Amino acid sequence: MPFQKKEQACLFAIFCLTLRHITTNLILELLALSVAPD
């Protein structure tokens, strides 16, 4: 039983890291677009 809980925590951590990575990329892209001359 503890193993399953550990696995869930690991998946949750990976999910959070991925989400943060995607969010950072989106923000950087938006900043680049807003700074880029039209």
mmCIF file of N, CA and C in Angstrom:
data_model
loop_
_atom_site.group_PDB
_atom_site.id
_atom_site.type_symbol
_atom_site.label_atom_id
_atom_site.label_comp_id
_atom_site.label_asym_id
_atom_site.label_seq_id
_atom_site.Cartn_x
_atom_site.Cartn_y
_atom_site.Cartn_z
ATOM 1 N N MET A 1 0.825 -1.213 0.000
ATOM 2 C CA MET A 1 0.000 0.000 0.000
ATOM 3 C C MET A 1 0.867 1.275 0.000
ATOM 4 N N PRO A 2 1.903 1.351 0.843
ATOM 5 C CA PRO A 2 2.751 2.561 0.839
ATOM 6 C C PRO A 2 3.386 2.811 -0.521
ATOM 7 N N PHE A 3 3.679 1.709 -1.241
ATOM 8 C CA PHE A 3 4.319 1.843 -2.554
ATOM 9 C C PHE A 3 3.410 2.605 -3.516
ATOM 10 N N GLN A 4 2.125 2.264 -3.492
ATOM 11 C CA GLN A 4 1.175 2.916 -4.392
ATOM 12 C C GLN A 4 1.083 4.410 -4.086
ATOM 13 N N LYS A 5 1.118 4.741 -2.803
ATOM 14 C CA LYS A 5 1.031 6.146 -2.401
ATOM 15 C C LYS A 5 2.274 6.900 -2.892
ATOM 16 N N LYS A 6 3.421 6.232 -2.788
ATOM 17 C CA LYS A 6 4.677 6.842 -3.224
ATOM 18 C C LYS A 6 4.631 7.086 -4.730
ATOM 19 N N GLU A 7 4.075 6.119 -5.459
ATOM 20 C CA GLU A 7 3.981 6.236 -6.912
ATOM 21 C C GLU A 7 3.076 7.408 -7.288
ATOM 22 N N GLN A 8 1.972 7.561 -6.552
ATOM 23 C CA GLN A 8 1.048 8.671 -6.810
ATOM 24 C C GLN A 8 1.739 10.010 -6.585
ATOM 25 N N ALA A 9 2.500 10.096 -5.507
ATOM 26 C CA ALA A 9 3.211 11.335 -5.188
ATOM 27 C C ALA A 9 4.214 11.660 -6.286
ATOM 28 N N CYS A 10 4.860 10.617 -6.820
ATOM 29 C CA CYS A 10 5.848 10.806 -7.880
ATOM 30 C C CYS A 10 5.160 11.324 -9.138
ATOM 31 N N LEU A 11 4.038 10.720 -9.492
ATOM 32 C CA LEU A 11 3.291 11.165 -10.671
ATOM 33 C C LEU A 11 2.823 12.603 -10.497
ATOM 34 N N PHE A 12 2.379 12.941 -9.302
ATOM 35 C CA PHE A 12 1.906 14.291 -9.031
ATOM 36 C C PHE A 12 3.039 15.300 -9.182
ATOM 37 N N ALA A 13 4.234 14.921 -8.698
ATOM 38 C CA ALA A 13 5.394 15.810 -8.810
ATOM 39 C C ALA A 13 5.767 16.032 -10.277
ATOM 40 N N ILE A 14 5.752 14.950 -11.054
ATOM 41 C CA ILE A 14 6.071 15.054 -12.482
ATOM 42 C C ILE A 14 5.041 15.953 -13.169
ATOM 43 N N PHE A 15 3.763 15.765 -12.818
ATOM 44 C CA PHE A 15 2.691 16.570 -13.399
ATOM 45 C C PHE A 15 2.899 18.048 -13.094
ATOM 46 N N CYS A 16 3.234 18.355 -11.841
ATOM 47 C CA CYS A 16 3.454 19.747 -11.435
ATOM 48 C C CYS A 16 4.634 20.361 -12.183
ATOM 49 N N LEU A 17 5.717 19.603 -12.300
ATOM 50 C CA LEU A 17 6.906 20.106 -12.999
ATOM 51 C C LEU A 17 6.594 20.376 -14.462
ATOM 52 N N THR A 18 5.860 19.445 -15.081
ATOM 53 C CA THR A 18 5.508 19.610 -16.486
ATOM 54 C C THR A 18 4.619 20.832 -16.671
ATOM 55 N N LEU A 19 3.642 20.975 -15.783
ATOM 56 C CA LEU A 19 2.720 22.113 -15.858
ATOM 57 C C LEU A 19 3.487 23.425 -15.727
ATOM 58 N N ARG A 20 4.433 23.454 -14.771
ATOM 59 C CA ARG A 20 5.221 24.670 -14.564
ATOM 60 C C ARG A 20 6.078 24.963 -15.791
ATOM 61 N N HIS A 21 6.613 23.927 -16.387
ATOM 62 C CA HIS A 21 7.458 24.083 -17.577
ATOM 63 C C HIS A 21 6.641 24.671 -18.727
ATOM 64 N N ILE A 22 5.443 24.122 -18.943
ATOM 65 C CA ILE A 22 4.566 24.611 -20.017
ATOM 66 C C ILE A 22 4.162 26.060 -19.751
ATOM 67 N N THR A 23 3.813 26.355 -18.494
ATOM 68 C CA THR A 23 3.404 27.716 -18.147
ATOM 69 C C THR A 23 4.537 28.699 -18.394
ATOM 70 N N THR A 24 5.748 28.321 -17.994
ATOM 71 C CA THR A 24 6.916 29.194 -18.201
ATOM 72 C C THR A 24 7.129 29.447 -19.685
ATOM 73 N N ASN A 25 7.024 28.387 -20.487
ATOM 74 C CA ASN A 25 7.207 28.527 -21.934
ATOM 75 C C ASN A 25 6.158 29.462 -22.533
ATOM 76 N N LEU A 26 4.917 29.310 -22.096
ATOM 77 C CA LEU A 26 3.842 30.156 -22.605
ATOM 78 C C LEU A 26 4.094 31.619 -22.261
ATOM 79 N N ILE A 27 4.483 31.880 -21.025
ATOM 80 C CA ILE A 27 4.742 33.255 -20.593
ATOM 81 C C ILE A 27 5.891 33.859 -21.398
ATOM 82 N N LEU A 28 6.961 33.084 -21.573
ATOM 83 C CA LEU A 28 8.108 33.580 -22.337
ATOM 84 C C LEU A 28 7.706 33.871 -23.779
ATOM 85 N N GLU A 29 6.872 33.001 -24.350
ATOM 86 C CA GLU A 29 6.431 33.205 -25.733
ATOM 87 C C GLU A 29 5.574 34.463 -25.838
ATOM 88 N N LEU A 30 4.682 34.655 -24.881
ATOM 89 C CA LEU A 30 3.829 35.845 -24.883
ATOM 90 C C LEU A 30 4.672 37.104 -24.739
ATOM 91 N N LEU A 31 5.673 37.046 -23.867
ATOM 92 C CA LEU A 31 6.561 38.194 -23.689
ATOM 93 C C LEU A 31 7.312 38.490 -24.982
ATOM 94 N N ALA A 32 7.799 37.453 -25.627
ATOM 95 C CA ALA A 32 8.533 37.628 -26.881
ATOM 96 C C ALA A 32 7.619 38.242 -27.945
ATOM 97 N N LEU A 33 6.365 37.802 -27.973
ATOM 98 C CA LEU A 33 5.419 38.332 -28.957
ATOM 99 C C LEU A 33 5.106 39.801 -28.675
ATOM 100 N N SER A 34 4.921 40.126 -27.404
ATOM 101 C CA SER A 34 4.565 41.501 -27.057
ATOM 102 C C SER A 34 5.749 42.455 -27.265
ATOM 103 N N VAL A 35 6.969 41.934 -27.152
ATOM 104 C CA VAL A 35 8.164 42.770 -27.334
ATOM 105 C C VAL A 35 8.517 42.889 -28.812
ATOM 106 N N ALA A 36 8.225 41.839 -29.567
ATOM 107 C CA ALA A 36 8.575 41.836 -30.988
ATOM 108 C C ALA A 36 7.817 42.942 -31.721
ATOM 109 N N PRO A 37 8.516 43.652 -32.615
ATOM 110 C CA PRO A 37 7.839 44.708 -33.389
ATOM 111 C C PRO A 37 6.869 44.121 -34.406
ATOM 112 N N ASP A 38 5.740 44.774 -34.563
ATOM 113 C CA ASP A 38 4.727 44.287 -35.513
ATOM 114 C C ASP A 38 5.149 44.579 -36.939
#
